[in-house]
CSV table of C-alpha atoms and ligand atoms in Angstrom, one decimal:
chain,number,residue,atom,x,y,z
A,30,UNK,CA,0.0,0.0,0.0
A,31,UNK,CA,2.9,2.5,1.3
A,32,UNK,CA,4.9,1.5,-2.2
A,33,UNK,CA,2.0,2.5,-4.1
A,34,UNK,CA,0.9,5.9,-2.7
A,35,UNK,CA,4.8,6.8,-3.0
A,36,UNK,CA,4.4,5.8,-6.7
A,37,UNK,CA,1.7,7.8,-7.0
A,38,UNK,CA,3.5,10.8,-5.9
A,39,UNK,CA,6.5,10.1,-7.6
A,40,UNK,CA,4.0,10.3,-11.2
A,41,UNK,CA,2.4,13.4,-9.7
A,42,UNK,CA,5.6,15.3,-8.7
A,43,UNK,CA,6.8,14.2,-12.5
A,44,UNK,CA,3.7,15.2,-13.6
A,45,UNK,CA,3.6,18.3,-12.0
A,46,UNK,CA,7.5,18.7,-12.9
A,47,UNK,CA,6.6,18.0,-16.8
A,48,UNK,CA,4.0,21.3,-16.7
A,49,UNK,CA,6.1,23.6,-15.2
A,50,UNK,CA,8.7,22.7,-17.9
A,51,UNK,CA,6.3,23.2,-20.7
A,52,UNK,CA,4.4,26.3,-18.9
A,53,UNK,CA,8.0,28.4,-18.7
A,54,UNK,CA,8.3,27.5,-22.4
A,55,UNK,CA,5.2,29.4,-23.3
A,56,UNK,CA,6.9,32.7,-20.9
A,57,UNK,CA,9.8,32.4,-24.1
A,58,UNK,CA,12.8,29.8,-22.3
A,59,UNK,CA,13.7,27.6,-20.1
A,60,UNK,CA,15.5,28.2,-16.8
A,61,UNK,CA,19.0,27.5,-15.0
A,62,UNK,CA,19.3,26.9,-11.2
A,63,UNK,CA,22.6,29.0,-10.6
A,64,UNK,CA,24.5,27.2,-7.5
A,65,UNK,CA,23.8,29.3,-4.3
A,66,UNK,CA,26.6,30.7,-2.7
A,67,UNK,CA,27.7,30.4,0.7
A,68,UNK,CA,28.6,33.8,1.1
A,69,UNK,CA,29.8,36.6,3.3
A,70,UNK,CA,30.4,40.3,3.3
A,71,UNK,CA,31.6,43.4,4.5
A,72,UNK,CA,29.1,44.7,7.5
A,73,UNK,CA,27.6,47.6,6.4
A,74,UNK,CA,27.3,46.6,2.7
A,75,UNK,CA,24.5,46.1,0.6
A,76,UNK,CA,25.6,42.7,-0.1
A,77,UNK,CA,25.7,41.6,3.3
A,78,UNK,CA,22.6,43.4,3.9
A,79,UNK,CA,20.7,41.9,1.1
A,80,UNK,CA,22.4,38.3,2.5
A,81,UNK,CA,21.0,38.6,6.1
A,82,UNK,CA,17.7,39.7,5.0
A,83,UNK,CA,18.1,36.4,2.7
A,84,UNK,CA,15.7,38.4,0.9
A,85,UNK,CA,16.1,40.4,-2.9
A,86,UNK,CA,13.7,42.3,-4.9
A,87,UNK,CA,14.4,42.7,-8.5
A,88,UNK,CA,12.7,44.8,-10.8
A,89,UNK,CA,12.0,43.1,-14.4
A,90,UNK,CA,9.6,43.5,-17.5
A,91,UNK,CA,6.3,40.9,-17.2
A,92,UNK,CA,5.8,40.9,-21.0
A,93,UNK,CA,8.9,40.9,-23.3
A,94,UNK,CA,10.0,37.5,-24.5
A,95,UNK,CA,13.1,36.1,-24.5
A,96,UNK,CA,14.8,39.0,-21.6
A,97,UNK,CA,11.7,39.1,-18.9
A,98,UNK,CA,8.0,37.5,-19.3
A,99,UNK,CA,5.9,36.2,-16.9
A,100,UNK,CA,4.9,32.9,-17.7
A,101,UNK,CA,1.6,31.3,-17.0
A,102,UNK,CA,3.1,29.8,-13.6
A,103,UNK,CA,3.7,33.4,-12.7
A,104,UNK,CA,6.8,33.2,-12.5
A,105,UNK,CA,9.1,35.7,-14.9
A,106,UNK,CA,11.3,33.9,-17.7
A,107,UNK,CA,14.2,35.7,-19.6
A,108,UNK,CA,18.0,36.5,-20.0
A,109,UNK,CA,17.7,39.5,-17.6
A,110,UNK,CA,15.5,37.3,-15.1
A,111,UNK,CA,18.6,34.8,-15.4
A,112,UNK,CA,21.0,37.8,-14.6
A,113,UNK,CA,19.1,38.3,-11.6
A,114,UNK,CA,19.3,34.8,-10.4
A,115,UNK,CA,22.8,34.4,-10.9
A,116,UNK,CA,23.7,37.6,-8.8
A,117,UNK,CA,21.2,36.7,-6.1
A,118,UNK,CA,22.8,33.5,-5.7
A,119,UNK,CA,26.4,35.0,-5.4
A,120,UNK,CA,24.3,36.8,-2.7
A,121,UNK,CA,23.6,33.7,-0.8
A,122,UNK,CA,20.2,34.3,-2.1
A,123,UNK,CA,17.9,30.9,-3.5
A,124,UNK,CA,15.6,32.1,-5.9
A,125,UNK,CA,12.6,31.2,-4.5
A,126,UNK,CA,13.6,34.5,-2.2
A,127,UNK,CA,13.4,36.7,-5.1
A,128,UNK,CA,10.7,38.8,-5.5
A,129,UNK,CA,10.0,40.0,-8.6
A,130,UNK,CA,8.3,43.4,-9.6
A,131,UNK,CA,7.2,44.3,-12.5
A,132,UNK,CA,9.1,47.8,-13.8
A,133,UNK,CA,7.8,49.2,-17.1
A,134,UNK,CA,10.1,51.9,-19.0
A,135,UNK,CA,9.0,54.8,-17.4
A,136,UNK,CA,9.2,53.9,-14.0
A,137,UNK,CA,12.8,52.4,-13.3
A,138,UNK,CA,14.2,55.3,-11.8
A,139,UNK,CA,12.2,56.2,-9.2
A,140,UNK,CA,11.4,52.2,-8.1
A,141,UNK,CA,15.0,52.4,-7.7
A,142,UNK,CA,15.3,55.7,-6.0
A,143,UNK,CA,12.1,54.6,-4.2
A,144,UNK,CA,13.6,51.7,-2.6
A,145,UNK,CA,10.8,49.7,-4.1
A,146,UNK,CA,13.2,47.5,-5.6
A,147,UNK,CA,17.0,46.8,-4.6
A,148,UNK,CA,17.9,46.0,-8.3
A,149,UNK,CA,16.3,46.4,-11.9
A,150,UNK,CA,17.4,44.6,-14.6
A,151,UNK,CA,14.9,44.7,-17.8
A,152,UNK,CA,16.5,46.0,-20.8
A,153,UNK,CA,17.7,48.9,-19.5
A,154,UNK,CA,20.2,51.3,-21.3
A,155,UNK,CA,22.8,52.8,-19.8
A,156,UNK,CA,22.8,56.8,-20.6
A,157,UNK,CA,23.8,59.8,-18.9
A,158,UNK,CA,20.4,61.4,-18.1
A,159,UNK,CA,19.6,58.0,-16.2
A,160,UNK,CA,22.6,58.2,-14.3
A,161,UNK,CA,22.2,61.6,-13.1
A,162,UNK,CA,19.5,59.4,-11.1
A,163,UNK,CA,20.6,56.0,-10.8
A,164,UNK,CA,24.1,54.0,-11.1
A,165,UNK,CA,24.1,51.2,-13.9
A,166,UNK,CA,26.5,48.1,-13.3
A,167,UNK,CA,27.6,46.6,-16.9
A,168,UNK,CA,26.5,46.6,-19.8
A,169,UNK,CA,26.0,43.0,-20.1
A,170,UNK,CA,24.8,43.2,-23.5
A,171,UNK,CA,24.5,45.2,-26.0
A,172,UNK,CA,21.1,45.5,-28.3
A,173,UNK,CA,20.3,48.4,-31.0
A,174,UNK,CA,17.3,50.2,-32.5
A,175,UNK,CA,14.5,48.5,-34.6
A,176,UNK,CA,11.7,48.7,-36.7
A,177,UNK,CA,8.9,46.2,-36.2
A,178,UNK,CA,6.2,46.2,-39.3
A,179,UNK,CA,3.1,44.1,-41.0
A,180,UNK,CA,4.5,41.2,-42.5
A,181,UNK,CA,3.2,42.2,-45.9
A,182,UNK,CA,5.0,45.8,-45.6
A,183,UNK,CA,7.5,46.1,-47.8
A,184,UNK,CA,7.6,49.9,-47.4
A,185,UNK,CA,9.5,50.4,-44.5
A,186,UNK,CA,13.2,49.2,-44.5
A,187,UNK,CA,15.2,52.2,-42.2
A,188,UNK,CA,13.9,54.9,-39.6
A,189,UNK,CA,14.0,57.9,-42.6
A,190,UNK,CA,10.9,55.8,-44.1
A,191,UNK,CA,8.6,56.7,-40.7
A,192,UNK,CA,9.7,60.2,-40.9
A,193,UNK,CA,6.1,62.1,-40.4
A,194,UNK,CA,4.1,58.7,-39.8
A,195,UNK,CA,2.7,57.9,-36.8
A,196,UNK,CA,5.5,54.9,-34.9
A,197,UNK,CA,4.2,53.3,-31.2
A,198,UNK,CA,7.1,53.1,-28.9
A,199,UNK,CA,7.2,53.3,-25.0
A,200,UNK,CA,6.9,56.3,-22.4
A,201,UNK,CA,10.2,56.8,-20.7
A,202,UNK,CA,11.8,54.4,-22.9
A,203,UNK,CA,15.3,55.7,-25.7
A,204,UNK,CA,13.6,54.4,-28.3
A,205,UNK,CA,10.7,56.5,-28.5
A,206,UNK,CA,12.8,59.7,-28.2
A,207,UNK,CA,15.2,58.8,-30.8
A,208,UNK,CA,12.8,58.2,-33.1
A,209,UNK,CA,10.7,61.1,-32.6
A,210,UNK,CA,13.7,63.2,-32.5
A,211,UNK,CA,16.4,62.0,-34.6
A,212,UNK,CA,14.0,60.9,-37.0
A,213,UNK,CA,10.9,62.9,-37.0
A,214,UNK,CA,8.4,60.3,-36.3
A,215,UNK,CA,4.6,60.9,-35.3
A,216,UNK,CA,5.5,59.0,-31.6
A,217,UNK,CA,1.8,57.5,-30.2
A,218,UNK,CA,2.9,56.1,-26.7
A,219,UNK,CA,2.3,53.4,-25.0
A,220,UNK,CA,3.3,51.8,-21.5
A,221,UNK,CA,4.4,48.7,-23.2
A,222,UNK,CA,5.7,47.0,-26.0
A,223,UNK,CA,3.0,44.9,-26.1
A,224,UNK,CA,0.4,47.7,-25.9
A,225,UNK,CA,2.0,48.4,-29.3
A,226,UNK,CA,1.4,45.4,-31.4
A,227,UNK,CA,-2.6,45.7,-31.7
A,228,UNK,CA,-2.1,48.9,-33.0
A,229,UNK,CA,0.8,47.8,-35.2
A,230,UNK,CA,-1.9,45.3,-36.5
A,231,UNK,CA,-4.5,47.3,-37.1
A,232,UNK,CA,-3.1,49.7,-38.9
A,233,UNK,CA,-3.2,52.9,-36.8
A,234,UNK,CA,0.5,53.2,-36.5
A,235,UNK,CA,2.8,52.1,-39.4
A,236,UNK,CA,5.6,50.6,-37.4
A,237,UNK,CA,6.5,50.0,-33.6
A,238,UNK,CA,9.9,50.9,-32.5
A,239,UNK,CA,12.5,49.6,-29.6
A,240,UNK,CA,15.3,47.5,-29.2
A,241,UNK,CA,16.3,44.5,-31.7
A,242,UNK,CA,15.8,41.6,-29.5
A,243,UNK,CA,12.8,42.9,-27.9
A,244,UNK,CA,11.3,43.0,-31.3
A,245,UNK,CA,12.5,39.5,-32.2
A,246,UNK,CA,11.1,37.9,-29.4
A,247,UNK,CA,7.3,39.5,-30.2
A,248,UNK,CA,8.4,37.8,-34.5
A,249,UNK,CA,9.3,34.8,-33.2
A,250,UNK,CA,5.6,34.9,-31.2
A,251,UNK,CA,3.5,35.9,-34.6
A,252,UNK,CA,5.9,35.5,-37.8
A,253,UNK,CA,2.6,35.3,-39.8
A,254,UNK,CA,1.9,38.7,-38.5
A,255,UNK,CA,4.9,40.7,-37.9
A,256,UNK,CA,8.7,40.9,-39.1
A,257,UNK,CA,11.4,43.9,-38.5
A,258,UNK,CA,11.8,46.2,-41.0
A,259,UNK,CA,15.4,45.1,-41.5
A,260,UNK,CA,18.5,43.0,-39.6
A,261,UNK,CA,20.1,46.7,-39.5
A,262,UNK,CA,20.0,48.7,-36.3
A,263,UNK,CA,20.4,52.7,-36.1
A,264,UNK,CA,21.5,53.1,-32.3
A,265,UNK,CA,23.6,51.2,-29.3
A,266,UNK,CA,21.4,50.1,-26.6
A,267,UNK,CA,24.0,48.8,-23.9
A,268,UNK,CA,22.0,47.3,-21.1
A,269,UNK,CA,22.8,47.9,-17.3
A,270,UNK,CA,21.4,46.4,-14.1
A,271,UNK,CA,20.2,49.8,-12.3
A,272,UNK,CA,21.3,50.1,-8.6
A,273,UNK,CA,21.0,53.0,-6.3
A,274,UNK,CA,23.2,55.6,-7.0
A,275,UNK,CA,25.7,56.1,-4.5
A,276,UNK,CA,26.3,52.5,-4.1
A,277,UNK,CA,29.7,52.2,-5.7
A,278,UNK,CA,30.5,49.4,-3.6
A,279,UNK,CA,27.7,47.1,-4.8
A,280,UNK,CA,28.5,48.2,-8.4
A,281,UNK,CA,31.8,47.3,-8.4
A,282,UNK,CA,30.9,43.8,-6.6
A,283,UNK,CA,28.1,43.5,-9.5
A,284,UNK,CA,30.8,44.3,-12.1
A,285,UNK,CA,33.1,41.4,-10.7
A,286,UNK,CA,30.2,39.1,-10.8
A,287,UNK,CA,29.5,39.4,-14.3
A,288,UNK,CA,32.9,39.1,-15.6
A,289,UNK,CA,32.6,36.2,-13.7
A,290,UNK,CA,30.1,34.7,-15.2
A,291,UNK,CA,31.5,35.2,-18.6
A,292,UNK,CA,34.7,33.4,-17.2
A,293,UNK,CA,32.3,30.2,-15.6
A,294,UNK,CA,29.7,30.2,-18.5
A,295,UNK,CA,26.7,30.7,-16.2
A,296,UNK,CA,26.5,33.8,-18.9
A,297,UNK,CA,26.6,31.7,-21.8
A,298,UNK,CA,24.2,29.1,-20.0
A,299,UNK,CA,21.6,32.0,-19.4
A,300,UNK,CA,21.2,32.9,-22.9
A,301,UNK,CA,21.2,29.1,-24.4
A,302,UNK,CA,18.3,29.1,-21.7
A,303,UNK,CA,16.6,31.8,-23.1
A,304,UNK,CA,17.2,34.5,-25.7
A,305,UNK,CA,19.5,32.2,-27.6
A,306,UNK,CA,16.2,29.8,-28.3
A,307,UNK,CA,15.4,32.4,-31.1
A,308,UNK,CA,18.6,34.8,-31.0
A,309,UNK,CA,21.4,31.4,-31.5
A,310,UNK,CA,24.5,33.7,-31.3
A,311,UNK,CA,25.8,33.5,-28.0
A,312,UNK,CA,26.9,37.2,-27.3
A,313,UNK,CA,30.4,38.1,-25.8
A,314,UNK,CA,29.5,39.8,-22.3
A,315,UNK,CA,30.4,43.5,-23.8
A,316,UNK,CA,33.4,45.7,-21.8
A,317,UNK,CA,32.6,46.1,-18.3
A,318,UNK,CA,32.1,50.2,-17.7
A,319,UNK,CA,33.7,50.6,-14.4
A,320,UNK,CA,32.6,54.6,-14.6
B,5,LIG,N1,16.6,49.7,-23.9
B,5,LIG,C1,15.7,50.7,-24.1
B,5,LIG,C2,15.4,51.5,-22.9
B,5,LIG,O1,16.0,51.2,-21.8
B,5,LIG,C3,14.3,50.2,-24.7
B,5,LIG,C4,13.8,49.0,-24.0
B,5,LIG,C5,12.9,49.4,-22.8
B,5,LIG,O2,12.1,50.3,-22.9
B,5,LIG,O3,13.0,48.6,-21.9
B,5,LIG,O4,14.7,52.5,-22.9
């Protein structure tokens, strides 16, 4: 009797083990468990901090495939959410301790100035006007400018061709200003990409604009639907992990960690995981900026 109800439960918990695999393949990737460290820190640091709490919050997108998308288990899927993993568990940190927020483009800067979040880390460029507010460790990769259009657009091929037409892109996102400034675009804004795409579909705005890979994760979601406008890309988009932004000591220790994970391939592991389901290339982690 005993053997069979532990048969049972071994089929459920393989069961149960089989869903989640193929639920976080609908949020765009698999995962990695990055070992948990067995860590300790300078008292007084945020490190140490964060490690006593045993407690981190990170700050990711909920809907862009491939970097950070909540999958139907709730839980977020993505290169960045795999960044954030493997830094909370050089923090000591498991990941069922992580909890994750959802920060859209506009509001990264003050969830981190807030406190709201100890981290964000959700395609987030690294430019002066945001670190007049907040400190950026990184990049860890670098993605460009893009054109998403209707599949059966041929008309739209570089960011001269939207001059005057009406373009979705994000509030608070680089993107949208580029576009509208650099290239004279009508910008209609939205909170999030994927506000963008019924829009793009019905016809009310001729192309949606934001970074490459964003864009490819939302192709490989609907190639009968959408496709860029072209493999080229008219800006540099180096991501960052955003952090408070006095805290040069946590930056630095950030920085170390991800040329770390270039050296131990939990970097190259985290995109095979995820972004490198659709994007096969397995980036270089770009120069570290130690600013
Ligand atoms: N990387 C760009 C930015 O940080 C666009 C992507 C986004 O809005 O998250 O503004």
């Amino acid at each position: 009797m005993k053997s069979l109800i532990t048969r049972r439960k071994s089929l459920l918990v393989a069961a149960s083990a089989a869903l989640a695999l193929s639920l976080s393949a609908c949020g765009g990737g698999s995962t990695t468990t990055p070992p948990v460290a067995s860590a300790s820190f300078e008292a007084g640091t945020t490190m140490q901090k964060l490690n006593e709490a045993q407690k981190i919050t990170i700050g990711t997108k909920f809907d862009q495939p491939l970097f950070g998308q909540k999958g139907l288990d709730g839980k977020p899927v993505g290169f960045d959410v795999e960044m954030g993993k493997a830094i909370a568990a050089k923090l000591g940190i498991p990941e069922d301790k992580i909890e994750w927020v959802e920060t859209v483009s506009q509001n990264r800067e003050s969830f981190i100035e807030q406190g709201r979040v100890d981290l964000v880390i959700a395609t987030y460029t690294i430019n002066d006007a945001r670190k007049e507010k907040v400190a950026f460790a990184g990049p860890y990769y670098e993605a460009g400018q893009a054109l998403l259009v209707n599949k059966d657009d041929n008309s739209i091929t570089k960011p001269e061709d939207v001059t005057g037409k009406k373009v979705c892109s994000v509030t608070g996102s680089t993107p949208a200003k580029t576009i509208a400034e650099k290239y004279n675009a009508e910008v209609v804004p939205a909170a999030t990409y994927t506000a963008c795409l019924e829009p793009l579909r019905n016809k009310q705005v001729v192309a949606v604009t934001t970074d490459n890979v964003i864009l490819a994760g939302y192709v490989d979601k609907e190639p009968d639907a959408f496709k860029l406008a072209s493999d080229e890309t008219f800006t540099k988009e180096p991501y960052g992990i955003g952090l408070k932004k006095d805290d040069t000591v946590f930056r630095n220790w950030i920085n170390d960690q991800l040329e770390e994970f270039a050296k131990d391939d939990t970097y190259k592991k985290a995109w095979e995981a995820t972004a490198g389901k659709v994007i096969k290339t397995v980036p270089e982690l770009p120069t570290i900026d130690r600013y």
